[in-house]
Tab-separated table of N, CA and C in Angstrom:
chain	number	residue	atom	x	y	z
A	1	UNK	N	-158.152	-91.353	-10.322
A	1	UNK	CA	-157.115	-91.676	-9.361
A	1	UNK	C	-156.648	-90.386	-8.687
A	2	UNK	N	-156.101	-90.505	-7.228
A	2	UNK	CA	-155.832	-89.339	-6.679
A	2	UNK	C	-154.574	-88.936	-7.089
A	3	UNK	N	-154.365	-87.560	-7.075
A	3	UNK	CA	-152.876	-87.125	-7.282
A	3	UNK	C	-151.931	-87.796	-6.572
A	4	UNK	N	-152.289	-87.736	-5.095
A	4	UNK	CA	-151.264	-87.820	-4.015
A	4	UNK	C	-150.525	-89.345	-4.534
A	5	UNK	N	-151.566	-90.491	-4.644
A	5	UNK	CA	-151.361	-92.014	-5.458
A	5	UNK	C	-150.583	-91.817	-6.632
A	6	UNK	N	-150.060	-90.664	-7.241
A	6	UNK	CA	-149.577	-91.252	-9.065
A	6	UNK	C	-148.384	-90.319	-8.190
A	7	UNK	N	-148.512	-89.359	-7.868
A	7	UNK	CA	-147.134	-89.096	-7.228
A	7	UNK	C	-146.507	-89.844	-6.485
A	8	UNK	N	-146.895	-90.555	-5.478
A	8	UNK	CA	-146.145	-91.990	-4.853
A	8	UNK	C	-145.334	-93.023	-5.609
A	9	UNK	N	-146.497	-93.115	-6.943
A	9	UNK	CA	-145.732	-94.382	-7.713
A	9	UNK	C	-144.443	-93.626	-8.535
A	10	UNK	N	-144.881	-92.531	-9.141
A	10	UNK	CA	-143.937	-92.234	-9.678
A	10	UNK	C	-142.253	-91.768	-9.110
A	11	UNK	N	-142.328	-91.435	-7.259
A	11	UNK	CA	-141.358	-90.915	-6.951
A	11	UNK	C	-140.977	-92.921	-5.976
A	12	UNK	N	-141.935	-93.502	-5.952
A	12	UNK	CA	-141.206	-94.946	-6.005
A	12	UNK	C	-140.373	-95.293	-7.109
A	13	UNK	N	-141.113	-95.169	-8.279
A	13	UNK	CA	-140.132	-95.507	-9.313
A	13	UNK	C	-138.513	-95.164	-9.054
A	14	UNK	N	-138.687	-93.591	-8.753
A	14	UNK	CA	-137.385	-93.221	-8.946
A	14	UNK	C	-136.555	-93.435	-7.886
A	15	UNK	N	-136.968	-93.876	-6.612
A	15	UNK	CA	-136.084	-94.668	-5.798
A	15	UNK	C	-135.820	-95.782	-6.056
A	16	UNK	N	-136.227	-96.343	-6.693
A	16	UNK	CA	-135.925	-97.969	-7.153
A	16	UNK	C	-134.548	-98.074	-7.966
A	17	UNK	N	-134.544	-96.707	-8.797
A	17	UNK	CA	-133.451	-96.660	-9.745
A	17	UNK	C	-132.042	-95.736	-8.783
A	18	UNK	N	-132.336	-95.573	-7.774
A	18	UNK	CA	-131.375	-94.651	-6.972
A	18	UNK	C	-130.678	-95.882	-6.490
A	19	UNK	N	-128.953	-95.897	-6.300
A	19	UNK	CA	-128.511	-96.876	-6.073
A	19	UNK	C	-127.539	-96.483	-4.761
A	20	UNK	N	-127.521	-96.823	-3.621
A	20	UNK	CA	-126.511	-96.902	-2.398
A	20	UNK	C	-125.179	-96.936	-2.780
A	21	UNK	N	-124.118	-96.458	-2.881
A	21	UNK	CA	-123.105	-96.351	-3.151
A	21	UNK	C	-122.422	-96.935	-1.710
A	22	UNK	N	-121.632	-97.976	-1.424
A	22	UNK	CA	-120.633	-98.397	-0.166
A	22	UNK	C	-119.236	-97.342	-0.516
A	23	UNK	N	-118.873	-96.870	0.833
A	23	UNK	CA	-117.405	-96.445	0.600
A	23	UNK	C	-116.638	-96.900	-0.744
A	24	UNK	N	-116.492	-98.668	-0.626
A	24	UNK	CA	-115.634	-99.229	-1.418
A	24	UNK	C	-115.600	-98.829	-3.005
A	25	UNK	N	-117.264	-98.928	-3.174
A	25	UNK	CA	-117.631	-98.835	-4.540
A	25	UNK	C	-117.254	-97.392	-4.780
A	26	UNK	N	-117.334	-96.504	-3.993
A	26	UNK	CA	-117.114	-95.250	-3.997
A	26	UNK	C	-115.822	-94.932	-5.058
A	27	UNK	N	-114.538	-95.395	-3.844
A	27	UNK	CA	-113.522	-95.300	-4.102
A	27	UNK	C	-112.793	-96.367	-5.391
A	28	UNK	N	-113.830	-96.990	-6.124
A	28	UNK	CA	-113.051	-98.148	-6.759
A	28	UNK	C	-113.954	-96.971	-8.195
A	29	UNK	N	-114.885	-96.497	-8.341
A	29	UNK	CA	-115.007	-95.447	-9.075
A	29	UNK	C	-114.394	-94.157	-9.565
A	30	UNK	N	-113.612	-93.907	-8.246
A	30	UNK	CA	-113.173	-92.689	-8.503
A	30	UNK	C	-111.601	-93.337	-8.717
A	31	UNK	N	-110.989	-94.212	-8.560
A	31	UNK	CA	-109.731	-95.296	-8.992
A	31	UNK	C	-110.128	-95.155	-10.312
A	32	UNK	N	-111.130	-95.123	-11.215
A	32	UNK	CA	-111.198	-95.384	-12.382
A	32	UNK	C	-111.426	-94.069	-12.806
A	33	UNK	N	-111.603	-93.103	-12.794
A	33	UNK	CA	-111.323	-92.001	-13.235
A	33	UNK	C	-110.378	-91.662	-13.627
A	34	UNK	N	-109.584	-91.749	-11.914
A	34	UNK	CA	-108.127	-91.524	-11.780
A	34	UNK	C	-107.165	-92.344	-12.836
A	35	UNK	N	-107.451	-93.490	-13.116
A	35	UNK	CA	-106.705	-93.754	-14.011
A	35	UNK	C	-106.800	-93.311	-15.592
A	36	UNK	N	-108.524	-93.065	-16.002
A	36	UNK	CA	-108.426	-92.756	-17.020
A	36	UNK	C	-107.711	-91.125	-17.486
A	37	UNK	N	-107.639	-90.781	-16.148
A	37	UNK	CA	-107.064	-89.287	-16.082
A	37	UNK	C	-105.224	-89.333	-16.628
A	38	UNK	N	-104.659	-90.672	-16.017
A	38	UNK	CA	-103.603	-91.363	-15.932
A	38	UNK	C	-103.232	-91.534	-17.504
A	39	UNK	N	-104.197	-92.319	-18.668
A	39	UNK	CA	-103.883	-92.546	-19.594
A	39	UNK	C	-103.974	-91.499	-20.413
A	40	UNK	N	-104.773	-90.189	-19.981
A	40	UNK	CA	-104.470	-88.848	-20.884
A	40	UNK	C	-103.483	-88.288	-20.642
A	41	UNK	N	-102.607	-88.213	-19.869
A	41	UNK	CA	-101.596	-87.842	-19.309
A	41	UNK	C	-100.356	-88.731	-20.141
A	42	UNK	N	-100.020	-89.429	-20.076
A	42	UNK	CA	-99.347	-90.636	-20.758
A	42	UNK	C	-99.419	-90.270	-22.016
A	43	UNK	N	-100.665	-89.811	-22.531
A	43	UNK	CA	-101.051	-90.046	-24.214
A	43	UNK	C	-100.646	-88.507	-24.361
A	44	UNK	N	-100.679	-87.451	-23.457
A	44	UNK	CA	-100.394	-86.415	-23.466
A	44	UNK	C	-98.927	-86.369	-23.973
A	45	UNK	N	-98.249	-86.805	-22.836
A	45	UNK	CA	-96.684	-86.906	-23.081
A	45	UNK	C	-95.939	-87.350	-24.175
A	46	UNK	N	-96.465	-88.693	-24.406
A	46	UNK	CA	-96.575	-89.099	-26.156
A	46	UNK	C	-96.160	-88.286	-27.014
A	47	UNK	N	-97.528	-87.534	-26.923
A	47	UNK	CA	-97.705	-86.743	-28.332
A	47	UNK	C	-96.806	-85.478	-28.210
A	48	UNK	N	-95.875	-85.233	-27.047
A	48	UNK	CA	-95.203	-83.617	-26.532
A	48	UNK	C	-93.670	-84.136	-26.965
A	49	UNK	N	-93.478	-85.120	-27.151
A	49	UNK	CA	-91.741	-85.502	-26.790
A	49	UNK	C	-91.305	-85.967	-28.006
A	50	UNK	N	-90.346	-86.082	-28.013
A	50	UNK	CA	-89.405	-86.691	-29.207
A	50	UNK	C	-88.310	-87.763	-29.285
A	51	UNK	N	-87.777	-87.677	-27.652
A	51	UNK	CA	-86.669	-87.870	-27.333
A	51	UNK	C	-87.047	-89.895	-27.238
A	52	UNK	N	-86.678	-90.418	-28.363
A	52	UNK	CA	-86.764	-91.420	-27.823
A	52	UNK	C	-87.202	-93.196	-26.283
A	53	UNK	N	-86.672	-92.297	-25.330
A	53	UNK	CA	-86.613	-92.976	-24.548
A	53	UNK	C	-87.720	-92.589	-23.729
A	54	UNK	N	-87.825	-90.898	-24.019
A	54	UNK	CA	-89.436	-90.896	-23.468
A	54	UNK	C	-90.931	-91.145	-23.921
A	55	UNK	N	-90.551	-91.075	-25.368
A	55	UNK	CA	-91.832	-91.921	-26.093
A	55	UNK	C	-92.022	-93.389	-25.262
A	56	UNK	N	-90.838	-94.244	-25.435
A	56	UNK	CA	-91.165	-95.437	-24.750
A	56	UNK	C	-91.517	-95.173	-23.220
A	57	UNK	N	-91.347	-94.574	-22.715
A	57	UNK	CA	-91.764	-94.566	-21.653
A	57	UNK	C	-93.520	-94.188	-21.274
A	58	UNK	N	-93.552	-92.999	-22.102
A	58	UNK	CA	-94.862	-92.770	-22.191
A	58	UNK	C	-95.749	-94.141	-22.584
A	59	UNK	N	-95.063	-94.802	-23.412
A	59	UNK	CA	-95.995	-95.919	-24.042
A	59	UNK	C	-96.429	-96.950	-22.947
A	60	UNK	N	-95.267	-97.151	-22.201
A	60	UNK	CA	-95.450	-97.907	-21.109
A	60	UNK	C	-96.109	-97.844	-19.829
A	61	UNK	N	-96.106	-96.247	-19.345
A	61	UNK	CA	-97.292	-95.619	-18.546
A	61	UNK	C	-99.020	-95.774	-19.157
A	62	UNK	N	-98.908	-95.523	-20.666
A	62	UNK	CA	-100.253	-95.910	-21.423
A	62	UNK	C	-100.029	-97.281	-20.918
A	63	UNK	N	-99.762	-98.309	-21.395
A	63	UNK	CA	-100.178	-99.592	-21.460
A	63	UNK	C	-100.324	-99.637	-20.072
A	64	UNK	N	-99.816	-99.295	-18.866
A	64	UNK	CA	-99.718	-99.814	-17.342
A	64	UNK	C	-101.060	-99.079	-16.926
A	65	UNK	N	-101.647	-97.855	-17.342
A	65	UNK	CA	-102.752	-97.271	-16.853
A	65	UNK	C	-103.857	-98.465	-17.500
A	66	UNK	N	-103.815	-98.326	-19.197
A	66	UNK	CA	-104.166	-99.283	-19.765
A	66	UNK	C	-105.020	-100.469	-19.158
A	67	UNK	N	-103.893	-101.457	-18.932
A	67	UNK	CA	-104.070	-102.596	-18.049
A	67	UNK	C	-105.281	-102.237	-16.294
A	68	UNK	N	-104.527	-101.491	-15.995
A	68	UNK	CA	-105.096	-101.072	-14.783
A	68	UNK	C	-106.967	-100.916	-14.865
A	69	UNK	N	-107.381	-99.825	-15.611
A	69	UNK	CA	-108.138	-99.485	-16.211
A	69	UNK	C	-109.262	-101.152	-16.740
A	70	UNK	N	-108.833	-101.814	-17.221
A	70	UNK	CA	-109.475	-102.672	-17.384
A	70	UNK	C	-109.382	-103.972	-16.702
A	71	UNK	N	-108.976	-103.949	-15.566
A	71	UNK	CA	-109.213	-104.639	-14.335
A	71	UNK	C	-110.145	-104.208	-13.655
A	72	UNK	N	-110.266	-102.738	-13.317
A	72	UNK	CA	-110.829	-101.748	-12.513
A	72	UNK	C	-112.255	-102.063	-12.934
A	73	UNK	N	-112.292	-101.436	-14.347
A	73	UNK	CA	-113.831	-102.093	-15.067
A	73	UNK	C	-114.643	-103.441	-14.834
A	74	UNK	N	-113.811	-104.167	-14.987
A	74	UNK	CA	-114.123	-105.739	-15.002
A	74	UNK	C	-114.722	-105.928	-13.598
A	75	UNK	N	-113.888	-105.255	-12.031
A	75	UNK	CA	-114.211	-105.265	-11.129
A	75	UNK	C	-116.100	-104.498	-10.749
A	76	UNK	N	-116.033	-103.456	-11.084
A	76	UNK	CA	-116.857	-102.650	-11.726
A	76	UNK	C	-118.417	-103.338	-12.322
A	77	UNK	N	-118.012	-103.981	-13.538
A	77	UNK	CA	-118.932	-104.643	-14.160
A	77	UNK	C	-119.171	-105.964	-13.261
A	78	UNK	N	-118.895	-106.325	-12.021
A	78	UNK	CA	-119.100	-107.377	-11.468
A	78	UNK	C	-119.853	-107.059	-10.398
A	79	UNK	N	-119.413	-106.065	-9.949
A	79	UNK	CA	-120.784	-105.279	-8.856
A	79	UNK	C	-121.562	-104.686	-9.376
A	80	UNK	N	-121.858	-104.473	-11.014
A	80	UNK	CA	-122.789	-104.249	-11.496
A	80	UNK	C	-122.636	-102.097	-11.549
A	81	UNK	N	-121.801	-102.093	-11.160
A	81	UNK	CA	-122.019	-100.030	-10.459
A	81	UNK	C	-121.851	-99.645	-11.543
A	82	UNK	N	-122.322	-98.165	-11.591
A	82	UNK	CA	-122.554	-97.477	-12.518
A	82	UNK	C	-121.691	-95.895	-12.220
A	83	UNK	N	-121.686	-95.525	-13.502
A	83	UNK	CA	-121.098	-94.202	-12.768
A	83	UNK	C	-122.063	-92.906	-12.005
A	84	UNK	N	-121.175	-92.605	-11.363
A	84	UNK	CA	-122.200	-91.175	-9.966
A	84	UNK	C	-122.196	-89.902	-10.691
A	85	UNK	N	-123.183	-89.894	-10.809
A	85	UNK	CA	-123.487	-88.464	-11.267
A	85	UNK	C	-122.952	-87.318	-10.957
């Protein structure tokens, strides 16, 4: 078989697995970052404070990123996207 032929198939292959990213998907990826960035932050604060009222608060920024976060996914896992390298 010729070279030029096994190099074709093989750099077909790897376009097959290359995926188009739309704006949307773009930005609904990097939303999920952002939030998981959100719940270290939260979990950060947590673990820094003492003062009562800001523990709960922190807890409640966790759970609200939380929540967020697994909407985002769900959305995510429905267009099938993956994360961008």
């Amino acid at each position: 078989m010729n070279k030029n032929i096994i190099l074709d198939l093989l750099f077909k292959d790897v376009d097959k697995n290359k995926r188009e990213y739309s704006e949307e998907d773009i930005a609904l990826l990097n939303n999920i970052q952002d939030t998981v960035k959100e719940m270290e932050v939260a979990r950060a604060l947590f673990n820094a404070v003492s003062d009562p009222k800001l523990i709960e608060l922190a807890i409640h920024a966790e759970d609200a990123a939380r929540t967020r976060y697994d909407y985002l996914i769900s959305i995510a896992k429905s267009k099938d996207l993956r994360k961008i390298d």
